[in-house]
PDB file of C-alpha atoms in Angstrom:
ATOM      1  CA  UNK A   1     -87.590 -59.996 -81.221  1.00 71.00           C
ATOM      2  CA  UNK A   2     -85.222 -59.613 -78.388  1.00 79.00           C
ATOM      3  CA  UNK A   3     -85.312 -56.443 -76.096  1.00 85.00           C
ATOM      4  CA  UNK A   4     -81.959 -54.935 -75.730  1.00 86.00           C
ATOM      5  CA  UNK A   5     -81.564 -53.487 -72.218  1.00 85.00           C
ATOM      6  CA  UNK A   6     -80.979 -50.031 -72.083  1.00 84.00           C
ATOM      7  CA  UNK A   7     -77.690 -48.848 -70.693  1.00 82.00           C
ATOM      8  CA  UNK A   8     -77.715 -47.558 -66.610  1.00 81.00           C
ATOM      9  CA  UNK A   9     -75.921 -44.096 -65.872  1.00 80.00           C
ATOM     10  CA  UNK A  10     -73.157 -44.566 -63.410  1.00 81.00           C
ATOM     11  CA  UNK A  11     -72.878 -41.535 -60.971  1.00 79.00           C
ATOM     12  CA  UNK A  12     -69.876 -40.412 -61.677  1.00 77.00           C
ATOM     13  CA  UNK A  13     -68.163 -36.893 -61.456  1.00 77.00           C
ATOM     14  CA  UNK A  14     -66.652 -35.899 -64.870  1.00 71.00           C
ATOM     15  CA  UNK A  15     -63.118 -34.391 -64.522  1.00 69.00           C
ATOM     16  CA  UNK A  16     -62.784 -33.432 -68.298  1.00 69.00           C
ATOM     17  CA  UNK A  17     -60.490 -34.959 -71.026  1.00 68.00           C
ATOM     18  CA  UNK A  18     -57.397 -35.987 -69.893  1.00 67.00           C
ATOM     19  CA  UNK A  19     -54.662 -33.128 -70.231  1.00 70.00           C
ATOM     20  CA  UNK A  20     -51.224 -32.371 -68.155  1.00 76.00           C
ATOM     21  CA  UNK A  21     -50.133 -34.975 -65.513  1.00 76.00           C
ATOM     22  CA  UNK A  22     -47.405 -35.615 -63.720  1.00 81.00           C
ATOM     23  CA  UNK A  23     -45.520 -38.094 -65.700  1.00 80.00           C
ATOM     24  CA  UNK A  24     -47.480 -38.152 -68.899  1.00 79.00           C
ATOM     25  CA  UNK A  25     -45.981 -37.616 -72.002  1.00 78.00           C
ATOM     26  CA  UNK A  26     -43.027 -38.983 -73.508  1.00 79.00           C
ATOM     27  CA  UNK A  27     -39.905 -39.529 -71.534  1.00 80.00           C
ATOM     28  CA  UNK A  28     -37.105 -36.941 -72.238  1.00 75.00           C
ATOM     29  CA  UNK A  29     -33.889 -38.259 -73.658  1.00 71.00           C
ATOM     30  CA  UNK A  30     -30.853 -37.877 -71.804  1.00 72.00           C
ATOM     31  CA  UNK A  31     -28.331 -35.338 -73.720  1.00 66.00           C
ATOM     32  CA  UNK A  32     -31.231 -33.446 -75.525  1.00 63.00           C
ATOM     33  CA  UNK A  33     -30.545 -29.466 -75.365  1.00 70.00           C
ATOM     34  CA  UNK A  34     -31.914 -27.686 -77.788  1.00 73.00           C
ATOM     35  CA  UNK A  35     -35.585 -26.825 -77.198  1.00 75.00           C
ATOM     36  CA  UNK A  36     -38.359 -27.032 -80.599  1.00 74.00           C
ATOM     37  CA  UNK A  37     -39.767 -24.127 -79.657  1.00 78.00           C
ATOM     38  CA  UNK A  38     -40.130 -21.311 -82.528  1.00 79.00           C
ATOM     39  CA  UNK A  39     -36.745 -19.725 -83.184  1.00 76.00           C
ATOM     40  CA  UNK A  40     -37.040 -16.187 -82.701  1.00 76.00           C
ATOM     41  CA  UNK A  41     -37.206 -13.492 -85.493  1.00 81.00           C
ATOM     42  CA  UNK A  42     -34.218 -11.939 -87.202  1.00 85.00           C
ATOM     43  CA  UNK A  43     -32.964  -9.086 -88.552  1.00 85.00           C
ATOM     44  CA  UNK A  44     -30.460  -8.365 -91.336  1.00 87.00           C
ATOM     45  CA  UNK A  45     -28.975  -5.827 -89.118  1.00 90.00           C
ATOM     46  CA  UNK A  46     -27.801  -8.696 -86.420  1.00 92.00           C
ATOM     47  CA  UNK A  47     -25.464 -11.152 -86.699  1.00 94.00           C
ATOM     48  CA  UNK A  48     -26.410 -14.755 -85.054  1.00 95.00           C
ATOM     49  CA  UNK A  49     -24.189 -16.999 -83.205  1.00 96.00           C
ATOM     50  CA  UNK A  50     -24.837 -20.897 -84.187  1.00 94.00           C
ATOM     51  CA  UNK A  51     -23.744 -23.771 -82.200  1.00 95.00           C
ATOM     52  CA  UNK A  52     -23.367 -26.996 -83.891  1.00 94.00           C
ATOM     53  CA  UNK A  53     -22.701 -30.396 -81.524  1.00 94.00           C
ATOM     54  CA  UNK A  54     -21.582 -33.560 -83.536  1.00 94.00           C
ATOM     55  CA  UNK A  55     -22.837 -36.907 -82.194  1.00 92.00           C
ATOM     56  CA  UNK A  56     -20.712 -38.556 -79.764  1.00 90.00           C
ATOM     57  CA  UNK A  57     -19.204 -41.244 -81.932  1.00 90.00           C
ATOM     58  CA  UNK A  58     -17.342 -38.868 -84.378  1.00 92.00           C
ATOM     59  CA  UNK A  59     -14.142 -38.771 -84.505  1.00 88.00           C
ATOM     60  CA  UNK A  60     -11.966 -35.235 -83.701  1.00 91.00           C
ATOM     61  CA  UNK A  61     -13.571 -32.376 -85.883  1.00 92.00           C
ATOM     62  CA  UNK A  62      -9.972 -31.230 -86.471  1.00 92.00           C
ATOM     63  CA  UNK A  63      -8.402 -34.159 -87.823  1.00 92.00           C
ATOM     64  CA  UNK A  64      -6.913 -33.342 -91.396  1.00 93.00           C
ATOM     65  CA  UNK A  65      -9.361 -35.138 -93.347  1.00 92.00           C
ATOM     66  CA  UNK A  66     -12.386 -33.770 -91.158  1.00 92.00           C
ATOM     67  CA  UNK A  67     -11.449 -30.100 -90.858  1.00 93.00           C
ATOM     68  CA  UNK A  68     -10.879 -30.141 -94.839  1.00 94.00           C
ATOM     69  CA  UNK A  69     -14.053 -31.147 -95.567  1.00 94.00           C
ATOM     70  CA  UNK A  70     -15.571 -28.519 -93.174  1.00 93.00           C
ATOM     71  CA  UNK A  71     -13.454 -25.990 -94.713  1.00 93.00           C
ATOM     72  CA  UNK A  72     -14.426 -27.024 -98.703  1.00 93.00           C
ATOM     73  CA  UNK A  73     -18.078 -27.197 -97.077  1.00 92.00           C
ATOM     74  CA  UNK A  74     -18.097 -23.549 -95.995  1.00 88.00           C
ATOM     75  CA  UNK A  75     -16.378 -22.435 -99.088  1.00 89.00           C
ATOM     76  CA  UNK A  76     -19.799 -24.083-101.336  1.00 85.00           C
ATOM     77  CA  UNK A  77     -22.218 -22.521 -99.027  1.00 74.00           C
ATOM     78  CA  UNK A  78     -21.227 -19.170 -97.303  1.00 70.00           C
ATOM     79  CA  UNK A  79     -23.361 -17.088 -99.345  1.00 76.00           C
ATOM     80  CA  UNK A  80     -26.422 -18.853-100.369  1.00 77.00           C
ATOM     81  CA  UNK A  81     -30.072 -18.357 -99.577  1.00 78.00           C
ATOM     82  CA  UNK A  82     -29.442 -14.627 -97.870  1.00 86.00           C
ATOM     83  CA  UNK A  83     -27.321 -16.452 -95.463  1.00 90.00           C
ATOM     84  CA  UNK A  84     -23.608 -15.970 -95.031  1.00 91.00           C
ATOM     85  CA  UNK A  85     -21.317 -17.386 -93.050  1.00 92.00           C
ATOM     86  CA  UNK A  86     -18.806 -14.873 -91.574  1.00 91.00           C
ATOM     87  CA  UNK A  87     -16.852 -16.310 -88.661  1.00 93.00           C
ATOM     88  CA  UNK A  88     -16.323 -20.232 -87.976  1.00 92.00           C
ATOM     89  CA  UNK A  89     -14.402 -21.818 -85.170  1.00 95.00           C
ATOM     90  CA  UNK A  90     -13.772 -25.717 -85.654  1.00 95.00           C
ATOM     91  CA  UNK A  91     -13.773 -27.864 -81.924  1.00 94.00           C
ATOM     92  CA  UNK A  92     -13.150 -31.139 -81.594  1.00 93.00           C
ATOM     93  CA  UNK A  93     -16.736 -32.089 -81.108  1.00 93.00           C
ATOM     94  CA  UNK A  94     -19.041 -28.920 -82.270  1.00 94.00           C
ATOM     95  CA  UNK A  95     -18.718 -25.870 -84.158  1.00 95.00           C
ATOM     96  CA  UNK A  96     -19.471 -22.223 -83.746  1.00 96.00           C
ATOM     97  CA  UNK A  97     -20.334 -19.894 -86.429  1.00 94.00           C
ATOM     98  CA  UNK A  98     -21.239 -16.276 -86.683  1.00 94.00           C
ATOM     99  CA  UNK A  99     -23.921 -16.016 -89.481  1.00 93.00           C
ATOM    100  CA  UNK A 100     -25.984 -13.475 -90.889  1.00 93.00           C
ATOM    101  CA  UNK A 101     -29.758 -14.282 -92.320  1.00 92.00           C
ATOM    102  CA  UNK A 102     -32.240 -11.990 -93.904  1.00 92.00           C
ATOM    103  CA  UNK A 103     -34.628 -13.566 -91.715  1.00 92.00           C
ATOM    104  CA  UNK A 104     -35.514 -16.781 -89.871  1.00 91.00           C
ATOM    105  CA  UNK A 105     -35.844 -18.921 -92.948  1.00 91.00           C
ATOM    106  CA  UNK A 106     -33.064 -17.643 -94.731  1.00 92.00           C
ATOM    107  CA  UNK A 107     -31.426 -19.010 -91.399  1.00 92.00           C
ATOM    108  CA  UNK A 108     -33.091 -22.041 -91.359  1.00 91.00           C
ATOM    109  CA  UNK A 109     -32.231 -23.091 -95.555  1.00 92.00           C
ATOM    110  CA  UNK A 110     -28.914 -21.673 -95.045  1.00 92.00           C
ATOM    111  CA  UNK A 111     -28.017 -23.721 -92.005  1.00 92.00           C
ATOM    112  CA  UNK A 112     -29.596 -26.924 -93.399  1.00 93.00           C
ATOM    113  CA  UNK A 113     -27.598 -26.608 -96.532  1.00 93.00           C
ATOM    114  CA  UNK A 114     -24.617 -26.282 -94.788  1.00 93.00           C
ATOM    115  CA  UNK A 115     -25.333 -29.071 -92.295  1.00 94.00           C
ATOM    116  CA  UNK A 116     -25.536 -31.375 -94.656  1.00 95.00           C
ATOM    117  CA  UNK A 117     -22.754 -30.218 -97.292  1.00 94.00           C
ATOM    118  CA  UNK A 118     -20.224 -30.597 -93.707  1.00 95.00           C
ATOM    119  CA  UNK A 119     -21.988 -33.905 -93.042  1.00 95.00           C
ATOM    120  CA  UNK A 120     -21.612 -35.845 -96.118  1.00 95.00           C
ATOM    121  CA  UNK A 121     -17.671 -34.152 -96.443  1.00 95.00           C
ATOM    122  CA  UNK A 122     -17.123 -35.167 -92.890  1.00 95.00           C
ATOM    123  CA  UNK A 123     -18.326 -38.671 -92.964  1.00 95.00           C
ATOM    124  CA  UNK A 124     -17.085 -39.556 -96.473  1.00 94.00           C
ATOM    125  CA  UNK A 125     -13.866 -38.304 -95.278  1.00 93.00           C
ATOM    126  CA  UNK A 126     -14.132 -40.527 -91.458  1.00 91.00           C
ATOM    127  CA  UNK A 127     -15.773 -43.101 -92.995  1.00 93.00           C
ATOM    128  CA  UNK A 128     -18.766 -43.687 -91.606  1.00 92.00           C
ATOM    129  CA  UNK A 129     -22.441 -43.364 -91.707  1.00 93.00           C
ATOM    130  CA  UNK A 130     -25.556 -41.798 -90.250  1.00 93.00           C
ATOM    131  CA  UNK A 131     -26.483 -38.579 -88.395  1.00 93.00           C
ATOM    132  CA  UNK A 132     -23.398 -36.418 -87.590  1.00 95.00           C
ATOM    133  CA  UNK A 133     -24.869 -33.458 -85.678  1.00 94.00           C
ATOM    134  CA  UNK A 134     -26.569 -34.439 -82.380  1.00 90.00           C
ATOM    135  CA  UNK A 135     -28.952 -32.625 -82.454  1.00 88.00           C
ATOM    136  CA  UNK A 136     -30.553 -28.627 -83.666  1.00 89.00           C
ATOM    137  CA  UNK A 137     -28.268 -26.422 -83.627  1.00 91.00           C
ATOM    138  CA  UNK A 138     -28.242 -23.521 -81.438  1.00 91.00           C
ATOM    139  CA  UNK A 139     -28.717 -19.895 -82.257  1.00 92.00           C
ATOM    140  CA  UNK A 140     -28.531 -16.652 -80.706  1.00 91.00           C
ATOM    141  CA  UNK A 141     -29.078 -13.260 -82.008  1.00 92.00           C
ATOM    142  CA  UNK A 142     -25.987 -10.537 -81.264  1.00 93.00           C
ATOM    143  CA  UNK A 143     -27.766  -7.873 -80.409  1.00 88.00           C
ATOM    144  CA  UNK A 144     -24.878  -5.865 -79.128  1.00 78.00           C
TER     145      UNK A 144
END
């Protein structure tokens, strides 16, 4: 039977596994705002301001056809999953809404209900396809 050779220690100095580098990780893409960090905690007793940006292909959020749709879209949804919508302001390319939550997922299903309700009016109504928000939205609690 053949002897197997038994494997030679190389001095070398052991720096640990890896970890933070400069330049590791993935690249970060151009445009991107809105951090994934944990939203922060809410209370009935403050409203929240939310930011919504549409992707850069849509057309003008207050066309006819578009603003409709928003407006039908916050008529289904402004008081559903202890979430209510109580202020809205339609731009050209985002909206802002001031929103009250019982807490941070009552935010979170109320705002994705809504997102999509707008973005299956708004595209059916443009015509097109695909993503229409850019990206998360953005809140921020009114604490004053």
């Amino acid at each position: 039977m053949k002897r197997v050779p038994r494997q030679l220690a190389i001095d070398l100095k052991y720096r640990g596994r890896g970890g933070p580098r400069k330049g590791a990780g993935r690249p970060r893409k151009p445009g991107g705002r809105v951090s994934h960090d944990r939203r922060p905690s809410l209370s009935p007793h403050h409203p929240v301001h939310v930011t919504l940006r549409v992707a850069k292909d849509v057309a003008n959020l207050r066309r006819v056809q578009a603003f409709r749709r928003i407006e039908d879209a916050f008529q289904e949804g402004k008081d559903r999953f202890g979430f209510r919508v109580t202020h809205c302001s339609v731009q050209s390319n985002h909206l802002h809404l001031i929103a009250e939550a019982e807490n941070r997922v009552s935010l979170a299903r109320g705002m994705k209900g809504l997102e999509v309700r707008i973005a299956r009016g708004v595209n059916q109504a443009l015509g097109r396809r695909g993503p229409l928000f850019a990206e998360r939205y953005h809140a921020h609690v009114l604490k004053t």
